[in-house]
CSV table of C-alpha atoms and ligand atoms in Angstrom, one decimal:
chain,number,residue,atom,x,y,z
O,1,UNK,CA,20.3,7.1,-27.5
O,2,UNK,CA,23.6,6.6,-26.1
O,3,UNK,CA,24.4,3.3,-24.0
O,4,UNK,CA,22.8,3.1,-20.8
O,5,UNK,CA,25.8,2.7,-18.7
O,6,UNK,CA,27.1,6.3,-20.2
O,7,UNK,CA,24.2,8.0,-18.0
O,8,UNK,CA,24.7,6.2,-14.6
O,9,UNK,CA,27.3,8.3,-13.1
O,10,UNK,CA,25.7,11.7,-12.9
O,11,UNK,CA,22.7,10.1,-12.5
O,12,UNK,CA,23.7,7.9,-9.4
O,13,UNK,CA,25.3,11.0,-8.2
O,14,UNK,CA,22.2,13.2,-8.6
O,15,UNK,CA,20.4,10.8,-6.6
O,16,UNK,CA,22.8,10.5,-4.0
O,17,UNK,CA,23.0,14.2,-4.0
O,18,UNK,CA,18.9,14.2,-3.5
O,19,UNK,CA,18.9,12.0,-1.1
O,20,UNK,CA,17.5,14.4,2.1
O,21,UNK,CA,14.7,15.7,-0.5
O,22,UNK,CA,13.8,11.8,-1.3
O,23,UNK,CA,13.4,11.1,2.2
O,24,UNK,CA,11.1,14.2,2.5
O,25,UNK,CA,8.9,13.1,-0.1
O,26,UNK,CA,8.6,9.7,2.0
O,27,UNK,CA,8.0,11.4,5.4
O,28,UNK,CA,5.2,13.3,3.4
O,29,UNK,CA,3.6,10.3,2.1
O,30,UNK,CA,4.2,8.2,5.2
O,31,UNK,CA,2.2,11.4,7.4
O,32,UNK,CA,-1.2,10.6,5.3
O,33,UNK,CA,-2.8,8.0,6.9
O,34,UNK,CA,-4.1,6.1,3.7
O,35,UNK,CA,-5.6,3.1,5.4
O,36,UNK,CA,-8.0,1.5,3.0
O,37,UNK,CA,-9.9,-0.5,5.2
O,38,UNK,CA,-10.8,2.2,7.6
O,39,UNK,CA,-13.5,3.9,5.9
O,40,UNK,CA,-13.4,6.5,8.5
O,41,UNK,CA,-10.0,7.4,7.1
O,42,UNK,CA,-11.3,7.6,3.4
O,43,UNK,CA,-10.6,11.0,3.0
O,44,UNK,CA,-6.8,10.5,4.2
O,45,UNK,CA,-6.5,7.9,1.1
O,46,UNK,CA,-8.3,10.4,-1.3
O,47,UNK,CA,-5.8,13.1,-0.2
O,48,UNK,CA,-2.9,10.5,-1.1
O,49,UNK,CA,-3.9,10.1,-4.5
O,50,UNK,CA,-4.0,14.1,-4.6
O,51,UNK,CA,-0.4,14.5,-3.2
O,52,UNK,CA,0.5,12.0,-5.6
O,53,UNK,CA,-1.0,14.0,-8.6
O,54,UNK,CA,0.7,17.3,-7.4
O,55,UNK,CA,4.1,15.7,-7.0
O,56,UNK,CA,3.8,14.2,-10.7
O,57,UNK,CA,2.3,17.4,-12.4
O,58,UNK,CA,5.1,19.2,-11.0
O,59,UNK,CA,7.2,17.1,-12.5
O,60,UNK,CA,5.5,17.4,-15.9
O,61,UNK,CA,3.7,14.4,-15.8
O,62,UNK,CA,0.0,14.0,-17.1
O,63,UNK,CA,-2.4,13.2,-14.5
O,64,UNK,CA,-5.7,11.8,-14.1
O,65,UNK,CA,-7.6,11.1,-11.1
O,66,UNK,CA,-10.1,8.1,-12.1
O,67,UNK,CA,-13.0,7.7,-10.2
O,68,UNK,CA,-14.4,4.1,-9.8
O,69,UNK,CA,-17.8,5.0,-7.9
O,70,UNK,CA,-19.2,3.6,-4.6
O,71,UNK,CA,-17.5,0.8,-2.5
O,72,UNK,CA,-19.8,-2.4,-3.2
O,73,UNK,CA,-19.6,-3.6,0.5
O,74,UNK,CA,-20.2,-0.1,2.0
O,75,UNK,CA,-22.4,1.8,-0.9
O,76,UNK,CA,-22.5,5.3,0.9
O,77,UNK,CA,-18.2,5.5,0.6
O,78,UNK,CA,-16.8,6.2,-2.5
O,79,UNK,CA,-13.9,4.4,-3.7
O,80,UNK,CA,-10.6,6.2,-3.8
O,81,UNK,CA,-9.3,7.3,-7.2
O,82,UNK,CA,-6.7,5.2,-9.3
O,83,UNK,CA,-4.1,7.7,-10.2
O,84,UNK,CA,-3.3,7.2,-14.1
O,85,UNK,CA,-0.2,9.3,-14.8
O,86,UNK,CA,1.9,9.3,-18.2
O,87,UNK,CA,5.7,11.0,-18.3
O,88,UNK,CA,6.7,11.2,-21.7
O,89,UNK,CA,4.9,10.3,-25.3
O,90,UNK,CA,8.3,9.8,-27.8
O,91,UNK,CA,7.0,7.0,-30.1
O,92,UNK,CA,10.8,6.3,-31.0
O,93,UNK,CA,11.1,5.4,-27.4
O,94,UNK,CA,9.8,1.9,-25.3
O,95,UNK,CA,6.6,2.5,-23.5
O,96,UNK,CA,7.0,1.1,-19.6
O,97,UNK,CA,3.6,0.5,-17.2
O,98,UNK,CA,4.2,1.0,-13.3
O,99,UNK,CA,1.8,-0.2,-10.6
O,100,UNK,CA,2.0,0.5,-7.0
O,101,UNK,CA,-0.5,1.3,-4.3
O,102,UNK,CA,-0.7,4.2,-2.0
O,103,UNK,CA,-2.8,2.7,0.4
O,104,UNK,CA,-1.6,0.9,3.7
O,105,UNK,CA,-2.3,-1.5,6.0
O,106,UNK,CA,-4.2,0.0,9.5
O,107,UNK,CA,-1.5,0.9,12.3
O,108,UNK,CA,-2.0,2.1,16.0
O,109,UNK,CA,0.7,2.9,18.3
O,110,UNK,CA,-1.1,1.1,20.9
O,111,UNK,CA,-0.1,-2.3,18.5
O,112,UNK,CA,3.2,-2.1,19.8
O,113,UNK,CA,5.0,0.9,17.7
O,114,UNK,CA,8.0,2.0,18.8
O,115,UNK,CA,7.4,5.2,17.1
O,116,UNK,CA,4.3,7.0,15.5
O,117,UNK,CA,3.5,4.8,12.8
O,118,UNK,CA,2.3,8.1,10.7
O,119,UNK,CA,5.5,9.7,11.0
O,120,UNK,CA,8.5,8.9,9.2
O,121,UNK,CA,11.2,8.3,12.1
O,122,UNK,CA,15.0,7.6,11.2
O,123,UNK,CA,17.2,5.5,13.2
O,124,UNK,CA,20.1,3.4,12.7
O,125,UNK,CA,20.0,4.2,9.1
O,126,UNK,CA,16.4,2.7,8.6
O,127,UNK,CA,13.0,4.7,8.1
O,128,UNK,CA,10.5,3.3,10.3
O,129,UNK,CA,6.7,4.2,9.2
O,130,UNK,CA,3.6,2.6,8.0
O,131,UNK,CA,3.9,2.3,4.3
O,132,UNK,CA,7.6,3.0,4.0
O,133,UNK,CA,8.2,-0.2,2.5
O,134,UNK,CA,4.5,-1.5,1.5
O,135,UNK,CA,4.3,0.4,-0.8
O,136,UNK,CA,5.1,4.2,-0.5
O,137,UNK,CA,8.8,4.0,-0.8
O,138,UNK,CA,8.5,2.2,-4.3
O,139,UNK,CA,6.0,4.2,-5.3
O,140,UNK,CA,8.2,7.6,-4.3
O,141,UNK,CA,11.1,5.7,-6.1
O,142,UNK,CA,9.6,6.1,-9.4
O,143,UNK,CA,8.7,9.7,-9.2
O,144,UNK,CA,12.1,10.3,-7.7
O,145,UNK,CA,13.6,8.9,-10.7
O,146,UNK,CA,12.0,11.1,-13.0
O,147,UNK,CA,13.2,13.9,-10.8
O,148,UNK,CA,16.7,12.8,-10.5
O,149,UNK,CA,16.9,12.7,-14.5
O,150,UNK,CA,15.6,16.1,-14.7
O,151,UNK,CA,17.9,17.7,-12.4
O,152,UNK,CA,20.9,15.7,-14.0
O,153,UNK,CA,19.8,16.8,-17.3
O,154,UNK,CA,19.7,13.1,-18.7
O,155,UNK,CA,17.2,12.3,-21.0
O,156,UNK,CA,14.4,10.1,-19.6
O,157,UNK,CA,14.8,6.5,-21.2
O,158,UNK,CA,11.4,5.4,-21.9
O,159,UNK,CA,7.9,6.8,-22.0
O,160,UNK,CA,6.2,6.3,-18.3
O,161,UNK,CA,2.7,4.8,-17.5
O,162,UNK,CA,1.9,5.2,-14.0
O,163,UNK,CA,-0.8,3.1,-12.3
O,164,UNK,CA,-1.3,4.0,-8.5
O,165,UNK,CA,-4.3,2.6,-6.5
O,166,UNK,CA,-5.5,3.3,-3.1
O,167,UNK,CA,-7.6,-0.1,-2.5
O,168,UNK,CA,-4.7,-2.9,-2.9
O,169,UNK,CA,-4.8,-3.7,0.8
O,170,UNK,CA,-8.8,-4.3,0.9
O,171,UNK,CA,-8.4,-6.5,-2.6
O,172,UNK,CA,-8.2,-4.0,-5.4
O,173,UNK,CA,-11.7,-3.2,-5.7
O,174,UNK,CA,-13.0,-2.0,-8.9
O,175,UNK,CA,-9.1,-2.0,-10.6
O,176,UNK,CA,-9.6,-4.8,-12.6
O,177,UNK,CA,-12.4,-3.4,-14.5
O,178,UNK,CA,-10.2,-0.2,-15.4
O,179,UNK,CA,-7.5,-2.4,-16.6
O,180,UNK,CA,-9.6,-4.2,-19.0
O,181,UNK,CA,-11.3,-1.3,-20.3
O,182,UNK,CA,-8.1,0.9,-20.6
O,183,UNK,CA,-6.2,-2.0,-22.4
O,184,UNK,CA,-6.5,-0.6,-26.0
O,185,UNK,CA,-6.3,3.1,-24.5
O,186,UNK,CA,-4.5,4.3,-21.5
O,187,UNK,CA,-2.3,1.0,-21.4
O,188,UNK,CA,-2.1,0.7,-25.1
O,189,UNK,CA,1.5,1.4,-26.0
O,190,UNK,CA,3.2,-0.5,-23.0
O,191,UNK,CA,5.8,-2.9,-24.3
O,192,UNK,CA,6.1,-4.5,-20.7
O,193,UNK,CA,4.9,-4.3,-17.2
O,194,UNK,CA,6.7,-3.3,-13.8
O,195,UNK,CA,5.6,-3.6,-10.2
O,196,UNK,CA,7.7,-2.8,-7.3
O,197,UNK,CA,5.6,-4.5,-4.5
O,198,UNK,CA,7.0,-6.8,-3.0
O,199,UNK,CA,10.6,-7.3,-1.2
O,200,UNK,CA,14.1,-9.2,-1.4
O,201,UNK,CA,13.8,-12.9,0.7
O,202,UNK,CA,16.3,-11.8,2.8
O,203,UNK,CA,18.5,-8.9,4.1
O,204,UNK,CA,21.2,-8.8,2.0
O,205,UNK,CA,20.5,-10.1,-1.6
O,206,UNK,CA,18.3,-8.6,-4.5
O,207,UNK,CA,15.8,-10.4,-6.2
O,208,UNK,CA,13.6,-10.6,-8.9
O,209,UNK,CA,10.4,-12.1,-8.3
O,210,UNK,CA,8.2,-14.1,-11.2
O,211,UNK,CA,5.3,-15.8,-9.0
O,212,UNK,CA,2.7,-14.4,-6.6
O,213,UNK,CA,-0.3,-16.8,-4.8
O,214,UNK,CA,-3.6,-15.6,-4.6
O,215,UNK,CA,-6.0,-14.9,-1.8
O,216,UNK,CA,-9.1,-16.1,-1.3
O,217,UNK,CA,-10.8,-14.2,1.9
O,218,UNK,CA,-13.7,-15.5,3.4
O,219,UNK,CA,-16.2,-14.5,6.4
O,220,UNK,CA,-18.5,-17.0,8.5
O,221,UNK,CA,-21.2,-15.3,10.6
O,222,UNK,CA,-22.8,-17.5,13.3
O,223,UNK,CA,-25.6,-15.9,15.2
O,224,UNK,CA,-28.3,-16.8,17.6
O,225,UNK,CA,-29.9,-14.6,20.4
O,226,UNK,CA,-30.9,-11.2,19.7
O,227,UNK,CA,-28.6,-9.6,21.9
O,228,UNK,CA,-25.6,-10.6,24.0
O,229,UNK,CA,-26.8,-12.5,26.7
O,230,UNK,CA,-25.4,-13.1,30.8
O,231,UNK,CA,-23.2,-16.6,30.4
O,232,UNK,CA,-24.6,-16.9,34.3
O,233,UNK,CA,-28.3,-16.8,33.4
O,234,UNK,CA,-28.2,-18.1,29.9
O,235,UNK,CA,-25.1,-20.3,29.9
O,236,UNK,CA,-26.2,-24.0,29.3
O,237,UNK,CA,-29.7,-23.0,27.9
O,238,UNK,CA,-28.9,-21.9,24.7
O,239,UNK,CA,-26.7,-22.2,21.7
O,240,UNK,CA,-23.5,-20.0,22.2
O,241,UNK,CA,-22.6,-18.6,18.6
O,242,UNK,CA,-18.7,-18.2,19.8
O,243,UNK,CA,-18.9,-22.2,20.5
O,244,UNK,CA,-20.2,-23.4,17.1
O,245,UNK,CA,-17.5,-20.6,15.3
O,246,UNK,CA,-14.4,-21.8,16.9
O,247,UNK,CA,-15.6,-25.5,16.1
O,248,UNK,CA,-16.1,-24.2,12.8
O,249,UNK,CA,-12.9,-22.4,12.3
O,250,UNK,CA,-10.9,-25.5,14.3
O,251,UNK,CA,-12.4,-27.7,11.5
O,252,UNK,CA,-10.8,-25.8,8.7
O,253,UNK,CA,-7.1,-26.2,9.2
O,254,UNK,CA,-4.8,-28.2,11.9
O,255,UNK,CA,-2.3,-26.6,14.1
O,256,UNK,CA,0.6,-28.1,11.9
O,257,UNK,CA,-0.5,-26.2,9.0
O,258,UNK,CA,-2.6,-29.0,6.9
O,259,UNK,CA,-5.8,-27.6,5.2
O,260,UNK,CA,-8.5,-29.3,6.3
O,261,UNK,CA,-11.0,-28.6,3.5
O,262,UNK,CA,-11.5,-31.9,1.6
O,263,UNK,CA,-10.4,-32.1,-2.1
O,264,UNK,CA,-8.5,-28.6,-1.9
O,265,UNK,CA,-5.2,-30.2,-2.2
O,266,UNK,CA,-6.2,-32.1,-5.7
O,267,UNK,CA,-6.6,-28.4,-7.2
O,268,UNK,CA,-2.7,-27.9,-6.6
O,269,UNK,CA,-0.4,-28.6,-9.8
O,270,UNK,CA,2.0,-31.6,-8.7
O,271,UNK,CA,5.9,-29.7,-8.5
O,272,UNK,CA,8.1,-30.9,-11.5
O,273,UNK,CA,11.5,-32.3,-10.7
O,274,UNK,CA,12.9,-29.1,-12.7
O,275,UNK,CA,10.9,-26.7,-10.3
O,276,UNK,CA,12.1,-28.7,-7.6
O,277,UNK,CA,15.3,-27.9,-8.3
O,278,UNK,CA,15.1,-24.1,-8.7
O,279,UNK,CA,14.4,-24.3,-4.9
O,280,UNK,CA,18.2,-25.6,-4.2
O,281,UNK,CA,20.2,-22.6,-5.1
O,282,UNK,CA,18.1,-19.9,-3.5
O,283,UNK,CA,20.0,-18.0,-0.5
O,284,UNK,CA,17.7,-18.4,2.3
O,285,UNK,CA,18.3,-19.9,5.6
O,286,UNK,CA,16.1,-20.8,8.7
O,287,UNK,CA,17.8,-18.2,10.8
O,288,UNK,CA,15.9,-15.3,8.2
O,289,UNK,CA,12.8,-16.9,9.0
O,290,UNK,CA,14.0,-16.6,12.8
O,291,UNK,CA,15.0,-13.1,12.5
O,292,UNK,CA,12.0,-11.9,10.3
O,293,UNK,CA,9.5,-13.1,12.8
O,294,UNK,CA,11.2,-12.7,16.0
O,295,UNK,CA,10.8,-16.6,17.0
O,296,UNK,CA,11.7,-20.1,16.2
O,297,UNK,CA,8.4,-21.4,15.9
O,298,UNK,CA,8.8,-22.8,12.4
O,299,UNK,CA,6.5,-25.8,11.4
O,300,UNK,CA,9.4,-27.2,8.8
O,301,UNK,CA,12.7,-28.1,9.8
O,302,UNK,CA,14.4,-27.5,6.4
O,303,UNK,CA,14.5,-24.4,3.9
O,304,UNK,CA,13.3,-26.1,1.0
O,305,UNK,CA,10.3,-26.9,2.6
O,306,UNK,CA,9.8,-23.8,4.3
O,307,UNK,CA,10.3,-22.1,0.7
O,308,UNK,CA,8.0,-24.2,-0.8
O,309,UNK,CA,5.2,-23.3,2.0
O,310,UNK,CA,5.2,-20.1,1.4
O,311,UNK,CA,5.7,-20.1,-2.4
O,312,UNK,CA,4.3,-23.5,-3.8
O,313,UNK,CA,1.5,-24.5,-1.3
O,314,UNK,CA,-1.8,-23.3,-0.6
O,315,UNK,CA,-2.1,-22.2,3.0
O,316,UNK,CA,-5.0,-20.9,5.2
O,317,UNK,CA,-5.0,-18.6,8.0
O,318,UNK,CA,-7.4,-17.6,10.8
O,319,UNK,CA,-7.4,-13.7,10.9
O,320,UNK,CA,-9.7,-12.7,13.7
O,321,UNK,CA,-13.4,-12.6,14.8
O,322,UNK,CA,-15.4,-9.4,14.5
O,323,UNK,CA,-18.2,-9.3,17.5
O,324,UNK,CA,-16.4,-11.4,20.3
O,325,UNK,CA,-15.3,-9.9,23.3
O,326,UNK,CA,-11.8,-8.8,23.0
O,327,UNK,CA,-11.1,-6.3,25.3
O,328,UNK,CA,-8.7,-6.6,28.8
O,329,UNK,CA,-10.3,-8.2,31.7
O,330,UNK,CA,-13.3,-11.2,32.5
O,331,UNK,CA,-16.5,-9.7,30.8
O,332,UNK,CA,-19.0,-13.0,31.3
O,333,UNK,CA,-20.8,-12.3,28.1
O,334,UNK,CA,-22.3,-14.6,25.5
O,335,UNK,CA,-21.9,-12.5,22.4
O,336,UNK,CA,-24.8,-12.9,19.9
O,337,UNK,CA,-23.1,-12.9,16.5
O,338,UNK,CA,-20.0,-13.4,15.7
O,339,UNK,CA,-18.0,-13.3,12.5
O,340,UNK,CA,-14.7,-15.2,11.9
O,341,UNK,CA,-12.3,-14.4,9.2
O,342,UNK,CA,-10.1,-16.2,7.3
O,343,UNK,CA,-8.2,-16.9,4.1
O,344,UNK,CA,-6.5,-19.5,1.7
O,345,UNK,CA,-3.3,-18.4,-0.5
O,346,UNK,CA,-4.1,-20.1,-3.5
O,347,UNK,CA,-1.6,-21.6,-6.1
O,348,UNK,CA,-1.4,-22.8,-9.8
O,349,UNK,CA,-3.8,-24.3,-11.0
O,350,UNK,CA,-6.5,-23.6,-8.2
O,351,UNK,CA,-9.1,-21.8,-9.7
O,352,UNK,CA,-11.0,-19.3,-7.1
O,353,UNK,CA,-14.4,-20.5,-8.2
O,354,UNK,CA,-13.5,-24.2,-7.4
O,355,UNK,CA,-11.6,-23.3,-4.2
O,356,UNK,CA,-15.1,-21.5,-3.1
O,357,UNK,CA,-17.0,-24.3,-3.8
O,358,UNK,CA,-15.2,-26.8,-1.8
O,359,UNK,CA,-15.0,-24.1,0.7
O,360,UNK,CA,-18.8,-23.4,1.2
O,361,UNK,CA,-19.4,-27.3,1.6
O,362,UNK,CA,-17.1,-27.8,3.8
O,363,UNK,CA,-18.4,-25.1,6.3
O,364,UNK,CA,-21.7,-26.2,5.6
O,365,UNK,CA,-21.0,-29.4,6.4
O,366,UNK,CA,-19.1,-28.4,9.9
O,367,UNK,CA,-22.1,-26.5,10.8
O,368,UNK,CA,-24.6,-29.1,9.8
O,369,UNK,CA,-22.7,-31.4,12.1
O,370,UNK,CA,-22.9,-29.4,15.1
O,371,UNK,CA,-26.5,-29.8,15.1
O,372,UNK,CA,-27.0,-26.2,16.3
O,373,UNK,CA,-30.0,-24.0,16.1
O,374,UNK,CA,-27.9,-21.1,15.3
O,375,UNK,CA,-27.6,-19.3,12.2
O,376,UNK,CA,-24.6,-19.8,9.7
O,377,UNK,CA,-23.7,-17.4,6.9
O,378,UNK,CA,-20.3,-18.0,5.2
O,379,UNK,CA,-19.4,-15.1,2.4
O,380,UNK,CA,-16.7,-14.5,-0.3
O,381,UNK,CA,-15.2,-11.2,0.6
O,382,UNK,CA,-12.8,-11.1,-2.2
O,383,UNK,CA,-10.3,-13.5,-4.5
O,384,UNK,CA,-7.4,-12.3,-5.9
O,385,UNK,CA,-5.8,-14.8,-8.6
O,386,UNK,CA,-2.4,-16.3,-8.3
O,387,UNK,CA,0.1,-15.2,-11.1
O,388,UNK,CA,3.3,-17.2,-12.5
O,389,UNK,CA,5.3,-16.1,-15.1
O,390,UNK,CA,8.7,-16.7,-16.8
O,391,UNK,CA,11.6,-14.9,-15.8
O,392,UNK,CA,13.8,-15.2,-18.8
O,393,UNK,CA,12.0,-12.6,-20.8
O,394,UNK,CA,13.8,-9.4,-21.9
O,395,UNK,CA,12.0,-7.5,-19.2
O,396,UNK,CA,13.7,-9.6,-16.8
O,397,UNK,CA,17.0,-9.5,-18.6
O,398,UNK,CA,17.2,-5.6,-17.9
O,399,UNK,CA,16.4,-6.1,-14.5
O,400,UNK,CA,18.9,-8.4,-13.8
O,401,UNK,CA,21.2,-6.0,-15.7
O,402,UNK,CA,20.3,-2.9,-13.4
O,403,UNK,CA,20.4,-5.2,-10.0
O,404,UNK,CA,24.0,-6.2,-11.0
O,405,UNK,CA,24.8,-2.5,-11.8
O,406,UNK,CA,23.4,-1.1,-8.6
O,407,UNK,CA,24.1,-4.3,-6.3
O,408,UNK,CA,27.2,-5.6,-7.8
O,409,UNK,CA,25.3,-9.4,-7.5
O,410,UNK,CA,23.1,-11.5,-9.7
O,411,UNK,CA,19.3,-11.4,-8.1
O,412,UNK,CA,17.7,-14.3,-6.8
O,413,UNK,CA,14.5,-15.8,-9.1
O,414,UNK,CA,12.0,-16.0,-6.5
O,415,UNK,CA,8.5,-16.6,-6.4
O,416,UNK,CA,6.3,-15.1,-3.2
O,417,UNK,CA,3.7,-16.1,-0.5
O,418,UNK,CA,1.7,-12.6,-0.6
O,419,UNK,CA,-0.6,-11.4,-3.3
O,420,UNK,CA,-0.9,-8.4,-5.6
O,421,UNK,CA,-4.3,-9.3,-7.3
O,422,UNK,CA,-4.4,-7.0,-10.6
O,423,UNK,CA,-0.5,-8.5,-11.8
O,424,UNK,CA,-2.3,-11.4,-13.5
O,425,UNK,CA,-4.9,-8.6,-14.8
O,426,UNK,CA,-2.2,-6.6,-16.2
O,427,UNK,CA,-0.5,-9.3,-18.1
O,428,UNK,CA,-3.6,-10.6,-19.6
O,429,UNK,CA,-5.1,-7.0,-20.5
O,430,UNK,CA,-1.8,-5.8,-22.1
O,431,UNK,CA,-0.3,-9.1,-23.4
O,432,UNK,CA,2.8,-8.0,-21.8
O,433,UNK,CA,5.3,-9.6,-19.7
O,434,UNK,CA,4.9,-8.6,-16.1
O,435,UNK,CA,8.2,-8.1,-13.6
O,436,UNK,CA,8.4,-7.6,-9.9
O,437,UNK,CA,11.2,-5.6,-8.9
O,438,UNK,CA,11.3,-5.3,-5.1
O,439,UNK,CA,13.0,-2.2,-3.1
O,440,UNK,CA,12.8,-3.7,0.4
O,441,UNK,CA,14.2,-6.0,2.4
O,442,UNK,CA,12.8,-9.5,3.7
O,443,UNK,CA,12.5,-8.0,7.5
O,444,UNK,CA,10.8,-4.9,6.8
O,445,UNK,CA,7.6,-5.9,8.4
O,446,UNK,CA,5.3,-5.1,6.3
O,447,UNK,CA,1.6,-5.3,7.7
O,448,UNK,CA,3.1,-5.6,10.9
O,449,UNK,CA,4.5,-3.1,13.4
O,450,UNK,CA,7.5,-1.3,13.2
O,451,UNK,CA,7.3,-1.2,9.3
O,452,UNK,CA,10.8,0.1,8.0
O,453,UNK,CA,12.5,0.5,5.0
O,454,UNK,CA,16.4,1.0,4.5
O,455,UNK,CA,17.7,4.4,3.8
O,456,UNK,CA,20.3,2.3,1.6
O,457,UNK,CA,17.4,0.2,-0.1
O,458,UNK,CA,15.4,3.2,-0.8
O,459,UNK,CA,18.5,5.3,-2.3
O,460,UNK,CA,19.5,2.5,-4.2
O,461,UNK,CA,16.3,1.5,-5.1
O,462,UNK,CA,15.9,4.5,-7.0
O,463,UNK,CA,19.3,3.8,-8.9
O,464,UNK,CA,18.1,0.2,-9.6
O,465,UNK,CA,14.4,1.5,-10.8
O,466,UNK,CA,16.2,3.8,-12.7
O,467,UNK,CA,19.0,1.7,-14.4
O,468,UNK,CA,16.2,-0.8,-15.1
O,469,UNK,CA,14.2,2.0,-17.4
O,470,UNK,CA,17.7,2.5,-19.3
O,471,UNK,CA,18.3,-1.0,-19.7
O,472,UNK,CA,14.7,-1.8,-20.8
O,473,UNK,CA,14.7,0.9,-23.1
O,474,UNK,CA,17.6,-0.8,-25.3
O,475,UNK,CA,17.2,-4.6,-24.4
O,476,UNK,CA,16.7,-6.9,-27.4
O,477,UNK,CA,13.4,-8.4,-27.8
O,478,UNK,CA,13.5,-12.2,-28.0
Z,501,LIG,N1,3.2,-5.9,-0.8
Z,501,LIG,C1,2.0,-6.8,-0.4
Z,501,LIG,C2,2.3,-8.0,-1.6
Z,501,LIG,C3,3.4,-9.1,-1.0
Z,501,LIG,C4,3.3,-9.6,0.0
Z,501,LIG,C5,4.4,-9.5,-2.1
Z,501,LIG,C6,4.1,-10.4,0.3
Z,501,LIG,C7,5.2,-10.2,-1.8
Z,501,LIG,C8,5.5,-10.7,-0.3
Z,501,LIG,C9,0.6,-6.2,-0.9
Z,501,LIG,O1,0.7,-4.8,-0.5
Z,501,LIG,C10,-0.4,-6.9,0.0
Z,501,LIG,O2,-0.1,-7.1,1.3
Z,501,LIG,N2,-1.3,-7.6,-0.6
Z,501,LIG,C11,-2.7,-8.3,0.1
Z,501,LIG,C12,-3.4,-8.5,-1.1
Z,501,LIG,C13,-4.7,-9.2,-0.6
Z,501,LIG,C14,-5.7,-8.2,0.1
Z,501,LIG,C15,-5.5,-9.7,-1.7
Z,501,LIG,C16,-2.2,-9.4,0.5
Z,501,LIG,O3,-1.3,-10.1,0.3
Z,501,LIG,O4,-2.3,-10.0,1.9
Z,502,LIG,ZN1,2.2,-3.9,-1.0
């Protein structure tokens, strides 16, 4: 095969020429509200899987939709299928396995969106819409790359195995089992893995990512009276579930972010000197945090500690309370049953099982100390494992060259605070290196209102993913 660079000029020209077509493809994807956590929208998640299948089939890929059976916590609902696709079966080429997710976070215009969330709206060279950056843009990126090669008449440099799931935002229910079941079948000849499902750290410098935090997610339910009560009639006469719950939740974390679960921090691997130095050269400023959050509510004043809080230490967040009165106005109700939700982002060397034990013991202890006659139940909803790799592998070297080619700079090597539960599973099942190669920017607002993807990140992203495939096809294995 000829050198990677010889393909780039006509390939990149083709990608530029297909810009509007690629934007239309992303518009179609964003217009399908494939929200995995909303059971009423499950048909839309399934529709999204079929959309991917038809786009890929039209380009000549072999596509299967793998059913995963019923959803464990909602047995009347089927999990959305995993889209497994393969493009190319040339044994003389390397085989690259790519992963992405086609489900999205919920979004309602009344949450504060400036535009309809499930419509891709262009403004100032950005495309707004739920899933634009997380993760429909990058998933379309792989499909666009195949199409651009075909239209430019350039041979695709690798065999591409694609695995796209529809439950990532809900903890990747069912995918782990499939990955291990297929390790010697569908994923057998993968030489390396690439996941495009994270973001640059800031807004100008590309990154490659070699670490993610895990996520252990819990619910704590307190219930007492058989039905909601009038606070004027029963207040002061009965134990209120909401009061108990607020006490429990406030015993989990302090306002300055300190986790109050005894023994939890003992599970964290100490920071080595060598590791500490890696933070000194990362391009990040406190202003990046202010811009991304739209506020100056930082817990730490220096950049290094701030980044470490995101990548290197566990954090505990409180997410919401089901069953609590939350409508506008002043309703004098005592809710009969409330469920608080919280999660812990985990880091090396925290083992999910040890974390669960400490959390359960602490919550039980907090509740016992209240001396309440209500009933309390703590549950683990899902746990995703953290992942930490080494960025010196040839898989990363290929991505560094691709980034330099397209963006003209060497990428920063970063870890991330978010979680992609199956990353470690892919690494363990295939025994191959996993690389995280992001398309979007740090201010894209994934999971937030007004999520966007810059048009330049989308189009240059297709070039970056394509260039990566060309380099990884020929990169020397070390
Ligand atoms: N794309 C994110 C993962 C991510 C977030 C990577 C931030 C880097 C930075 C992914 O879609 C996601 O949000 N995952 C969930 C997983 C959870 C449900 C286990 C997350 O991190 O909350
Ligand atoms: Zn994502």
